[in-house]
Coordinates of C-alpha atoms in Angstrom, one line a residue:
Chain A
X1 CA -12.1 44.8 -15.2
X2 CA -11.6 43.6 -11.6
X3 CA -15.0 42.0 -11.5
X4 CA -14.3 40.2 -14.8
X5 CA -11.1 38.7 -13.4
X6 CA -13.0 37.7 -10.3
X7 CA -15.6 36.0 -12.4
X8 CA -12.9 34.2 -14.3
X9 CA -11.2 32.9 -11.1
X10 CA -14.4 32.0 -9.3
X11 CA -14.7 28.5 -10.9
X12 CA -11.1 27.7 -9.6
X13 CA -12.1 28.4 -6.0
X14 CA -15.4 26.5 -6.5
X15 CA -13.5 23.5 -7.9
X16 CA -11.3 23.4 -4.7
X17 CA -14.3 23.6 -2.4
X18 CA -15.3 19.9 -2.1
X19 CA -11.8 18.7 -1.5
X20 CA -11.1 21.5 1.0
X21 CA -14.3 20.8 2.9
X22 CA -13.4 17.1 3.1
X23 CA -9.8 17.9 4.2
X24 CA -11.0 20.4 6.8
X25 CA -13.3 17.8 8.4
X26 CA -11.4 14.6 8.0
X27 CA -7.8 15.7 8.1
X28 CA -7.8 18.9 10.1
X29 CA -10.5 17.7 12.4
X30 CA -8.3 14.9 13.7
X31 CA -5.4 17.3 13.9
X32 CA -7.5 19.5 16.3
X33 CA -8.3 16.2 18.1
X34 CA -4.7 15.9 19.3
X35 CA -5.9 18.0 22.2
X36 CA -7.1 14.6 23.6
X37 CA -3.4 13.8 24.2
X38 CA -3.3 16.5 26.9
X39 CA -6.6 15.5 28.5
X40 CA -8.0 12.8 30.7
X41 CA -10.4 12.2 27.9
X42 CA -13.9 10.9 28.8
X43 CA -16.1 10.1 25.8
X44 CA -19.2 11.2 27.8
X45 CA -17.8 14.7 28.4
X46 CA -16.3 15.0 24.9
X47 CA -13.2 16.9 23.8
X48 CA -14.5 20.3 25.2
X49 CA -15.6 19.0 28.6
X50 CA -12.7 16.6 29.5
X51 CA -10.2 17.9 32.0
X52 CA -6.7 18.9 30.8
X53 CA -3.9 17.2 32.6
X54 CA -0.8 18.6 30.9
X55 CA 1.8 16.1 29.9
X56 CA 0.6 13.4 32.3
X57 CA -0.3 11.0 29.4
X58 CA 3.2 11.3 28.0
X59 CA 4.8 10.7 31.4
X60 CA 2.5 7.7 31.9
X61 CA 3.5 6.1 28.6
X62 CA 7.2 6.8 29.0
X63 CA 7.1 5.0 32.4
X64 CA 5.4 1.9 30.9
X65 CA 7.9 -0.9 30.7
X66 CA 6.8 -1.8 27.2
X67 CA 7.2 1.6 25.6
X68 CA 11.0 1.6 24.9
X69 CA 10.8 -2.0 23.6
X70 CA 8.0 -1.0 21.2
X71 CA 10.0 2.0 20.0
X72 CA 13.1 -0.2 19.4
X73 CA 11.0 -2.8 17.6
X74 CA 9.5 -0.1 15.3
X75 CA 12.9 1.4 14.4
X76 CA 14.7 -1.9 13.9
X77 CA 11.9 -3.4 11.7
X78 CA 11.5 -0.2 9.7
X79 CA 15.3 0.2 9.2
X80 CA 15.8 -3.3 7.8
X81 CA 12.7 -2.9 5.5
X82 CA 14.1 0.4 4.2
X83 CA 17.5 -1.0 3.4
X84 CA 16.4 -4.3 1.9
X85 CA 13.6 -2.6 -0.2
X86 CA 16.2 -0.5 -1.8
X87 CA 19.1 -2.9 -2.2
X88 CA 17.2 -6.0 -3.4
X89 CA 15.3 -4.1 -6.2
X90 CA 18.5 -2.5 -7.4
X91 CA 20.1 -5.9 -7.7
X92 CA 17.0 -7.4 -9.4
X93 CA 16.8 -4.5 -11.9
X94 CA 20.4 -5.0 -12.8
X95 CA 20.0 -8.7 -13.3
X96 CA 16.7 -8.2 -15.3
X97 CA 18.6 -5.7 -17.4
X98 CA 20.9 -8.5 -18.5
X99 CA 18.1 -10.6 -19.7
X100 CA 17.7 -10.6 -23.5
X101 CA 14.6 -12.8 -23.9
X102 CA 11.7 -10.3 -23.7
X103 CA 9.0 -12.8 -22.7
X104 CA 11.2 -14.1 -19.8
X105 CA 11.9 -10.6 -18.6
X106 CA 8.2 -9.6 -18.7
X107 CA 7.1 -12.8 -17.0
X108 CA 9.5 -12.3 -14.1
X109 CA 8.5 -8.7 -13.7
X110 CA 4.8 -9.6 -13.7
X111 CA 5.1 -12.5 -11.2
X112 CA 7.3 -10.5 -8.8
X113 CA 4.9 -7.6 -8.9
X114 CA 1.8 -9.6 -8.0
X115 CA 1.9 -9.6 -4.2
X116 CA 2.2 -5.8 -4.3
X117 CA -1.4 -5.5 -5.3
X118 CA -2.9 -7.8 -2.6
X119 CA -3.9 -6.7 0.9
X120 CA -2.1 -7.8 4.0
X121 CA -5.3 -9.6 4.9
X122 CA -5.0 -12.0 2.0
X123 CA -1.2 -12.2 2.2
X124 CA -1.5 -12.7 6.0
X125 CA -4.0 -15.5 5.5
X126 CA -1.7 -17.2 3.0
X127 CA 1.4 -16.8 5.2
X128 CA -0.4 -18.1 8.3
X129 CA -1.3 -21.2 6.3
X130 CA 2.1 -21.9 4.6
X131 CA 4.2 -21.0 7.7
X132 CA 2.2 -23.1 10.1
X133 CA 4.5 -25.4 12.1
X134 CA 2.1 -28.3 12.0
X135 CA 0.6 -28.3 8.5
X136 CA 2.3 -25.5 6.5
X137 CA 4.2 -26.4 3.4
X138 CA 7.3 -24.4 4.4
X139 CA 7.8 -26.4 7.5
X140 CA 7.0 -29.6 5.6
X141 CA 10.0 -28.8 3.5
X142 CA 12.2 -28.0 6.5
X143 CA 11.1 -31.2 8.2
X144 CA 11.8 -33.2 5.1
X145 CA 15.5 -32.1 5.4
X146 CA 15.5 -33.5 8.9
X147 CA 15.2 -30.2 10.8
X148 CA 12.8 -29.2 13.5
X149 CA 9.9 -27.0 12.3
X150 CA 10.3 -23.3 12.9
X151 CA 7.6 -21.1 14.5
X152 CA 8.1 -18.2 12.1
X153 CA 5.1 -16.2 13.4
X154 CA 5.2 -17.5 17.0
X155 CA 8.8 -17.4 18.0
X156 CA 10.1 -13.9 19.1
X157 CA 13.5 -14.8 17.7
X158 CA 12.1 -15.4 14.2
X159 CA 9.3 -12.9 14.0
X160 CA 11.3 -9.8 12.9
X161 CA 13.0 -11.9 10.2
X162 CA 9.7 -13.2 9.0
X163 CA 8.2 -9.7 8.9
X164 CA 11.1 -8.2 6.9
X165 CA 11.3 -11.1 4.5
X166 CA 7.6 -11.2 3.8
X167 CA 7.5 -7.5 3.4
X168 CA 10.2 -7.8 0.8
X169 CA 8.1 -10.4 -1.0
X170 CA 5.2 -8.0 -1.2
X171 CA 7.1 -4.8 -2.0
X172 CA 10.1 -5.9 -4.1
X173 CA 8.2 -5.7 -7.5
X174 CA 7.3 -2.0 -7.2
X175 CA 10.8 -0.6 -6.7
X176 CA 12.2 -3.1 -9.2
X177 CA 10.0 -1.7 -11.9
X178 CA 10.9 1.9 -11.0
X179 CA 14.6 1.1 -11.1
X180 CA 14.2 -0.9 -14.3
X181 CA 12.6 2.2 -15.9
X182 CA 15.7 4.2 -14.7
X183 CA 18.1 1.6 -16.3
X184 CA 16.6 2.1 -19.7
X185 CA 17.3 5.8 -19.3
X186 CA 21.0 5.2 -19.9
X187 CA 22.3 6.6 -23.2
X188 CA 23.0 3.6 -25.6
X189 CA 26.0 5.4 -27.2
X190 CA 27.7 5.2 -23.8
X191 CA 27.6 1.4 -24.0
X192 CA 28.9 1.5 -27.6
X193 CA 31.8 3.7 -26.6
X194 CA 32.6 1.4 -23.6
X195 CA 32.6 -1.7 -25.9
X196 CA 35.1 0.0 -28.2
X197 CA 37.3 0.8 -25.1
X198 CA 37.2 -2.9 -24.2
X199 CA 35.0 -2.6 -21.1
X200 CA 33.3 -5.9 -20.2
X201 CA 29.7 -6.2 -19.0
X202 CA 30.6 -5.9 -15.4
X203 CA 32.6 -2.7 -16.0
X204 CA 29.7 -1.4 -18.1
X205 CA 27.2 -2.2 -15.3
X206 CA 29.4 -0.5 -12.7
X207 CA 30.3 2.6 -14.7
X208 CA 27.3 3.2 -16.9
X209 CA 24.2 1.4 -15.7
X210 CA 24.5 2.1 -12.0
X211 CA 25.4 5.8 -12.4
X212 CA 22.4 6.3 -14.7
X213 CA 20.2 4.8 -12.0
X214 CA 21.7 7.0 -9.3
X215 CA 19.2 9.9 -9.4
X216 CA 16.3 7.5 -8.9
X217 CA 18.2 5.6 -6.2
X218 CA 18.9 8.9 -4.3
X219 CA 15.3 10.0 -4.7
X220 CA 13.8 6.7 -3.4
X221 CA 16.4 6.5 -0.6
X222 CA 15.7 10.0 0.6
X223 CA 11.9 9.6 0.4
X224 CA 12.1 6.4 2.3
X225 CA 13.6 8.3 5.3
X226 CA 10.1 9.4 6.1
X227 CA 9.2 5.8 7.0
X228 CA 11.5 5.4 10.0
X229 CA 8.6 5.0 12.3
X230 CA 6.4 3.1 9.8
X231 CA 7.1 -0.5 10.5
X232 CA 4.0 -1.6 8.7
X233 CA 0.7 -1.7 10.7
X234 CA -1.3 -3.7 8.2
X235 CA 1.3 -6.4 8.0
X236 CA 2.1 -6.8 11.7
X237 CA -1.5 -6.5 12.8
X238 CA -2.4 -9.4 10.6
X239 CA 0.6 -11.6 11.6
X240 CA 1.4 -10.9 15.2
X241 CA 0.2 -12.5 18.4
X242 CA 0.9 -11.9 22.1
X243 CA 3.8 -14.4 22.1
X244 CA 5.8 -12.1 19.8
X245 CA 5.0 -8.7 21.4
X246 CA 8.5 -8.6 22.8
X247 CA 10.1 -8.3 19.3
X248 CA 7.2 -7.5 17.0
X249 CA 4.9 -5.0 18.8
X250 CA 5.3 -1.6 17.0
X251 CA 4.0 1.9 17.8
X252 CA 0.9 1.6 15.5
X253 CA -0.2 -1.7 17.0
X254 CA 0.6 -0.4 20.5
X255 CA -1.6 2.7 19.8
X256 CA -4.4 0.5 18.5
X257 CA -4.4 -1.7 21.6
X258 CA -4.1 1.1 24.2
X259 CA -6.7 3.2 22.4
X260 CA -9.3 1.0 20.8
X261 CA -9.0 -2.2 23.0
X262 CA -8.2 -0.7 26.4
X263 CA -10.0 2.6 25.6
X264 CA -7.3 4.8 27.1
X265 CA -8.0 7.5 24.5
X266 CA -5.7 10.1 26.0
X267 CA -2.7 7.9 26.3
X268 CA -3.1 6.4 22.8
X269 CA -3.5 9.9 21.3
X270 CA -0.3 10.9 23.1
X271 CA 1.6 8.0 21.6
X272 CA 0.1 8.8 18.2
X273 CA 1.1 12.5 18.5
X274 CA 4.6 11.5 19.4
X275 CA 4.8 9.4 16.3
X276 CA 3.3 12.1 14.1
X277 CA 5.8 14.7 15.3
X278 CA 8.8 12.6 14.7
X279 CA 7.5 11.4 11.4
X280 CA 6.7 14.9 10.3
X281 CA 10.3 15.9 11.0
X282 CA 11.7 13.0 9.1
X283 CA 9.4 13.5 6.1
X284 CA 10.3 17.2 6.0
X285 CA 14.0 16.4 6.1
X286 CA 13.5 13.7 3.4
X287 CA 11.6 16.1 1.1
X288 CA 14.3 18.7 1.6
X289 CA 17.1 16.2 0.8
X290 CA 15.2 14.9 -2.2
X291 CA 14.9 18.5 -3.4
X292 CA 18.5 19.3 -2.9
X293 CA 20.0 16.0 -4.1
X294 CA 17.5 14.8 -6.7
X295 CA 15.8 18.0 -7.7
X296 CA 12.5 16.6 -6.6
X297 CA 9.6 19.0 -6.0
X298 CA 6.4 17.9 -4.4
X299 CA 4.3 20.4 -6.3
Chain B
X1 CA 24.6 -3.8 -27.3
X2 CA 27.1 -6.2 -28.8
X3 CA 26.4 -9.8 -28.0
X4 CA 29.4 -11.1 -26.3
X5 CA 29.5 -14.9 -26.2
X6 CA 32.5 -15.4 -24.1
X7 CA 32.6 -18.4 -21.8
X8 CA 32.1 -16.3 -18.7
X9 CA 29.1 -14.6 -20.3
X10 CA 27.4 -18.0 -20.9
X11 CA 28.1 -19.0 -17.3
X12 CA 26.6 -15.7 -16.1
X13 CA 23.6 -16.1 -18.3
X14 CA 22.8 -19.6 -17.0
X15 CA 23.0 -18.5 -13.4
X16 CA 21.1 -15.3 -14.1
X17 CA 18.2 -17.0 -15.8
X18 CA 18.2 -19.8 -13.3
X19 CA 18.3 -17.4 -10.3
X20 CA 15.4 -15.2 -11.7
X21 CA 13.3 -18.2 -12.6
X22 CA 13.8 -19.6 -9.1
X23 CA 12.9 -16.3 -7.6
X24 CA 9.7 -16.0 -9.6
X25 CA 8.8 -19.5 -8.5
X26 CA 9.4 -18.6 -4.9
X27 CA 7.2 -15.5 -5.2
X28 CA 4.4 -17.6 -6.9
X29 CA 4.8 -20.6 -4.7
X30 CA 2.6 -19.5 -1.7
X31 CA -0.3 -18.7 -4.1
X32 CA 0.0 -22.0 -5.9
X33 CA 0.1 -23.9 -2.7
X34 CA -3.0 -22.2 -1.2
X35 CA -4.8 -22.7 -4.5
X36 CA -3.9 -26.4 -4.5
X37 CA -5.1 -26.7 -0.8
X38 CA -8.4 -25.1 -1.8
X39 CA -9.0 -27.7 -4.5
X40 CA -8.0 -30.7 -2.3
X41 CA -9.8 -33.0 -0.1
X42 CA -9.5 -32.2 3.6
X43 CA -7.7 -35.3 4.6
X44 CA -5.1 -34.8 1.9
X45 CA -4.5 -31.3 3.0
X46 CA -4.3 -32.3 6.7
X47 CA -1.8 -35.0 5.9
X48 CA 0.5 -32.5 4.2
X49 CA 0.3 -34.2 0.8
X50 CA -0.6 -31.1 -1.1
X51 CA 2.3 -29.2 -2.6
X52 CA 1.7 -27.4 -5.9
X53 CA -1.0 -29.7 -7.3
X54 CA -4.4 -30.6 -5.8
X55 CA -4.7 -34.0 -4.2
X56 CA -8.0 -35.8 -4.4
X57 CA -9.3 -32.9 -6.5
X58 CA -12.7 -31.4 -5.4
X59 CA -14.6 -28.2 -5.8
X60 CA -16.4 -28.8 -2.4
X61 CA -14.7 -25.9 -0.6
X62 CA -15.9 -23.5 -3.3
X63 CA -19.4 -25.0 -3.4
X64 CA -19.5 -24.5 0.4
X65 CA -18.6 -20.8 0.0
X66 CA -21.2 -20.4 -2.7
X67 CA -23.9 -22.0 -0.5
X68 CA -23.3 -19.5 2.3
X69 CA -24.3 -15.8 2.3
X70 CA -21.3 -14.2 4.2
X71 CA -18.8 -14.1 1.4
X72 CA -21.2 -12.6 -1.1
X73 CA -22.8 -10.1 1.2
X74 CA -19.3 -8.8 2.0
X75 CA -18.5 -8.9 -1.7
X76 CA -21.6 -6.7 -2.5
X77 CA -20.5 -4.2 0.1
X78 CA -17.0 -4.1 -1.4
X79 CA -18.4 -3.5 -4.9
X80 CA -20.6 -0.7 -3.6
X81 CA -17.7 0.9 -1.8
X82 CA -15.3 0.5 -4.8
X83 CA -17.8 2.1 -7.2
X84 CA -19.0 5.0 -4.9
X85 CA -15.5 5.5 -3.4
X86 CA -13.5 5.6 -6.6
X87 CA -16.1 7.8 -8.4
X88 CA -16.2 10.3 -5.5
X89 CA -12.5 10.2 -5.0
X90 CA -11.7 10.8 -8.6
X91 CA -14.2 13.6 -8.9
X92 CA -12.9 15.5 -5.9
X93 CA -9.3 14.9 -6.7
X94 CA -9.5 16.0 -10.4
X95 CA -11.5 19.1 -9.5
X96 CA -8.8 20.0 -6.9
X97 CA -5.8 19.2 -9.1
X98 CA -6.9 21.6 -11.9
X99 CA -6.8 24.8 -9.9
X100 CA -3.7 23.8 -8.0
X101 CA -1.9 23.2 -11.3
X102 CA -2.2 27.0 -12.1
X103 CA 0.7 29.4 -11.5
X104 CA 0.4 31.6 -8.4
X105 CA 0.2 34.6 -10.9
X106 CA -2.7 33.2 -12.8
X107 CA -4.6 32.0 -9.6
X108 CA -3.7 34.1 -6.5
X109 CA -3.9 31.9 -3.4
X110 CA -2.9 28.7 -5.2
X111 CA 0.3 28.2 -3.2
X112 CA -1.6 28.6 0.1
X113 CA -4.2 26.1 -1.0
X114 CA -1.4 23.7 -2.1
X115 CA 0.2 23.8 1.3
X116 CA -3.1 23.1 3.0
X117 CA -3.2 19.9 1.0
X118 CA 0.5 19.0 1.4
X119 CA 0.4 19.6 5.2
X120 CA -2.0 16.6 5.5
X121 CA 0.8 14.3 4.2
X122 CA 3.3 15.7 6.7
X123 CA 1.2 15.6 9.8
X124 CA -1.9 13.7 11.0
X125 CA -3.8 13.4 14.2
X126 CA -3.4 9.7 14.6
X127 CA -5.8 6.8 15.1
X128 CA -8.0 8.0 18.0
X129 CA -8.7 11.6 16.8
X130 CA -9.4 10.1 13.3
X131 CA -12.0 7.7 14.8
X132 CA -13.5 10.4 17.0
X133 CA -13.9 12.8 14.1
X134 CA -15.7 10.2 11.9
X135 CA -17.9 9.3 14.8
X136 CA -18.8 13.0 15.4
X137 CA -19.8 13.4 11.8
X138 CA -22.4 10.7 12.3
X139 CA -21.5 8.4 9.5
X140 CA -20.3 5.4 11.5
X141 CA -21.7 2.1 10.4
X142 CA -22.6 3.4 6.9
X143 CA -21.0 3.2 3.5
X144 CA -20.1 6.9 3.8
X145 CA -17.6 6.1 6.6
X146 CA -15.7 4.0 4.1
X147 CA -15.6 6.5 1.3
X148 CA -15.7 10.1 2.7
X149 CA -12.8 10.3 5.1
X150 CA -10.3 9.2 2.5
X151 CA -11.9 10.7 -0.6
X152 CA -9.2 13.4 -1.1
X153 CA -6.1 11.5 -2.2
X154 CA -3.4 14.1 -1.9
X155 CA -0.7 12.1 -3.5
X156 CA -2.8 11.4 -6.6
X157 CA -3.8 15.0 -6.6
X158 CA -0.1 16.0 -6.7
X159 CA 0.6 13.5 -9.5
X160 CA -2.3 14.9 -11.5
X161 CA -1.4 18.5 -11.0
X162 CA 2.1 17.9 -12.1
X163 CA 0.8 16.2 -15.2
X164 CA -1.7 19.1 -15.9
X165 CA 1.2 21.5 -15.5
X166 CA 3.1 19.9 -18.3
X167 CA 0.2 20.4 -20.8
X168 CA 0.9 23.2 -23.4
X169 CA -0.3 26.6 -22.1
X170 CA -1.2 27.7 -25.6
X171 CA -4.2 25.4 -25.6
X172 CA -5.7 27.0 -22.6
X173 CA -5.0 30.5 -23.9
X174 CA -6.6 29.8 -27.2
X175 CA -9.6 28.4 -25.5
X176 CA -10.0 31.6 -23.4
X177 CA -9.8 33.6 -26.6
X178 CA -12.7 31.5 -27.9
X179 CA -14.7 32.4 -24.8
X180 CA -14.3 29.2 -22.8
X181 CA -14.3 29.2 -19.0
X182 CA -12.3 27.1 -16.6
X183 CA -15.0 24.4 -16.4
X184 CA -15.0 23.9 -20.2
X185 CA -11.2 23.9 -20.3
X186 CA -10.9 21.2 -17.6
X187 CA -13.6 19.1 -19.2
X188 CA -12.9 19.6 -22.9
X189 CA -9.1 19.9 -22.9
X190 CA -7.4 18.8 -19.7
X191 CA -9.3 15.6 -19.1
X192 CA -9.2 14.2 -22.6
X193 CA -5.4 14.9 -22.8
X194 CA -4.8 13.1 -19.5
X195 CA -6.5 9.8 -20.0
X196 CA -3.4 7.6 -19.4
X197 CA -2.6 9.3 -16.1
X198 CA -6.3 9.4 -15.1
X199 CA -6.5 5.7 -15.9
X200 CA -3.5 5.0 -13.7
X201 CA -4.9 7.0 -10.8
X202 CA -8.4 5.5 -11.1
X203 CA -7.0 1.9 -11.1
X204 CA -4.9 2.6 -8.0
X205 CA -7.9 4.2 -6.3
X206 CA -10.0 1.2 -7.1
X207 CA -7.4 -1.3 -5.9
X208 CA -6.9 0.8 -2.8
X209 CA -10.6 0.6 -1.9
X210 CA -10.8 -3.1 -2.7
X211 CA -7.9 -3.8 -0.4
X212 CA -8.9 -1.6 2.5
X213 CA -9.9 -3.6 5.6
X214 CA -9.0 -1.7 8.7
X215 CA -11.5 1.1 8.3
X216 CA -14.3 -1.5 7.8
X217 CA -13.4 -3.3 11.1
X218 CA -13.2 0.0 13.1
X219 CA -16.0 2.0 11.5
X220 CA -18.6 -0.7 11.0
X221 CA -20.5 -1.9 14.0
X222 CA -21.6 -5.3 13.0
X223 CA -19.8 -7.9 10.8
X224 CA -22.8 -8.0 8.5
X225 CA -21.7 -4.6 7.3
X226 CA -18.1 -5.5 6.7
X227 CA -16.6 -5.2 3.2
X228 CA -14.9 -8.3 1.8
X229 CA -11.4 -7.7 3.1
X230 CA -12.7 -6.8 6.6
X231 CA -14.8 -9.9 6.6
X232 CA -11.8 -12.0 5.5
X233 CA -9.7 -10.5 8.2
X234 CA -12.0 -11.9 10.8
X235 CA -12.2 -15.2 9.1
X236 CA -8.8 -15.9 7.8
X237 CA -6.5 -14.0 10.1
X238 CA -8.2 -13.5 13.5
X239 CA -10.1 -16.8 13.2
X240 CA -12.7 -15.5 15.7
X241 CA -15.7 -16.8 13.7
X242 CA -16.2 -20.5 13.1
X243 CA -16.3 -21.5 9.5
X244 CA -19.0 -24.0 10.2
X245 CA -21.4 -22.0 12.4
X246 CA -25.1 -22.3 11.6
X247 CA -24.6 -25.0 9.1
X248 CA -27.7 -26.3 7.2
X249 CA -28.2 -30.0 6.0
X250 CA -27.2 -29.2 2.4
X251 CA -23.9 -27.6 3.5
X252 CA -23.4 -30.4 6.0
X253 CA -23.1 -32.9 3.2
X254 CA -19.9 -31.3 2.1
X255 CA -18.2 -31.7 5.5
X256 CA -16.7 -35.1 4.6
X257 CA -14.6 -33.3 2.0
X258 CA -13.8 -29.8 3.4
X259 CA -12.1 -28.5 6.4
X260 CA -11.7 -25.1 8.0
X261 CA -8.4 -24.8 6.2
X262 CA -9.6 -25.7 2.7
X263 CA -12.6 -23.3 3.0
X264 CA -10.3 -20.5 4.1
X265 CA -8.0 -21.2 1.2
X266 CA -10.9 -21.1 -1.2
X267 CA -12.0 -17.7 0.1
X268 CA -8.5 -16.3 -0.1
X269 CA -8.2 -17.4 -3.7
X270 CA -11.7 -16.0 -4.6
X271 CA -10.7 -12.6 -3.2
X272 CA -7.5 -12.7 -5.3
X273 CA -9.2 -13.3 -8.6
X274 CA -10.3 -9.6 -9.2
X275 CA -6.7 -8.4 -8.7
X276 CA -5.3 -11.1 -11.0
X277 CA -7.7 -9.8 -13.7
X278 CA -6.7 -6.1 -13.4
X279 CA -3.1 -6.0 -12.3
X280 CA -1.5 -6.7 -15.7
X281 CA -3.2 -3.5 -16.9
X282 CA -2.2 -1.7 -13.7
X283 CA 1.4 -2.6 -14.4
X284 CA 1.2 -1.2 -17.9
X285 CA -0.4 2.0 -16.8
X286 CA 1.8 2.3 -13.8
X287 CA 4.8 2.5 -16.0
X288 CA 3.1 5.3 -18.0
X289 CA 2.3 6.9 -14.7
X290 CA 5.8 7.0 -13.3
X291 CA 7.2 8.2 -16.5
X292 CA 4.5 10.9 -16.8
X293 CA 4.2 12.4 -13.3
X294 CA 5.7 11.2 -10.1
X295 CA 9.4 11.0 -10.8
X296 CA 10.5 14.3 -12.3
X297 CA 14.1 15.0 -13.1

């Protein structure tokens, strides 16, 4: 009996084997690799031969003049992205919900959704072209109104704005569609009752449509908490330059430069570990809140 | 919903339609401008005459890209990576999602396994250990470096397992009575019943591979081995390769019409075309996907 049960369960273990092996090597391997953060890592000696130096890498980074600025940049950019990527799609979903012409509604959705599917390499290439102060079309328009051209990607005062705005351009379609799906969840009989009670569209939106979206809003809001330190490596890496490090350099780009350009492996791993630990806390809290507030379970 | 046609409603509608149309135009505007630049003569582009319509229309920039090898070599590597990567990823992910969708009672150990998967979302080693690990497994500078490390898509796996769990238990039990084993049940019952969600996940995996660029730059030693997006990153964004290096006489004849800028614009647009072709389907399946699996209430 026991062996028969074993035979029956064997395939289940076998099915998991390839994924487990890959995770063990390529996800848990790097997790073991965080030992490098506590070492004066030398590639020639490897992870088992390099000397351990305790928390020296962390102390070193903390004393660097740039570190606190990088941390501030990361949190500020991520914060504005989180807020706008929730607020604007909610507004858009509500406005699209008022559109009665199906073709128009679908066209707007499809157009707004397009940048979401393109890489930051392509979008970066497009933005570098259109935002160029000398030949970009955006500055041509600004100049035609008699203003001076703006260095959207080269001026530290404009860089964060450009990053948050262009991120919105890429991401807005995704959440809009999720919220729009939530809008259609509202019970039609509620609207009929509201019309009989004399509620106008504005009242209906406020008292029926928005509350029916609330579970999804809460869910996406709590889940986005996990992104407080994700300011968007792909985007910033493709758009920044040394002139805007003061407002645009973030943890991930900082790690990249320390680690892969300056080859200070130990220091870069220490910064990465710091980010991983904080992110892990935030993601755990966000899942817990999503579970408590929106009844969301990961598995 | 009753169609109110009060005055305020009409005013609202005019503004609403106008605003949404303007917004769509703004979202589309950068693409149209770059497309117009790619189809314009270099002097018109440099003089800032090109808005949404090509000026002194020419295909020269595209002809130039077609005459050179770089773009198509990179495109070939991208296609290889998309095919191999998506196939491998789907195989591994579906195979893992099935056992994980079982109840702990039916498959002792399932919860432990599930946590091993989920932990990798919560915590990772960071860039340097990731690179070191891939280097240690000896796959740097090969196609495997682009497909193996990310093959297990834990989020997709969770989406699939949640979908599998919603399938009627009776089907599985009946199949067991008929003498089927888990392999047959997965292949004959679960997979056919999950085509919409599998299509969604496959399309997202394909687009993910198509759009990846950073791993190519870090894990490939020479630019000749870069997939398309990595190649474009060096050309369009970092600008550390000259567009007109090693030019031959046939290509040189196009120089009167093209500039660095128009050629870049042409390459950007060419890399966008595949996405333009598949993303309307993605949108449709994506809707099915969110209704089916990810957002549970």
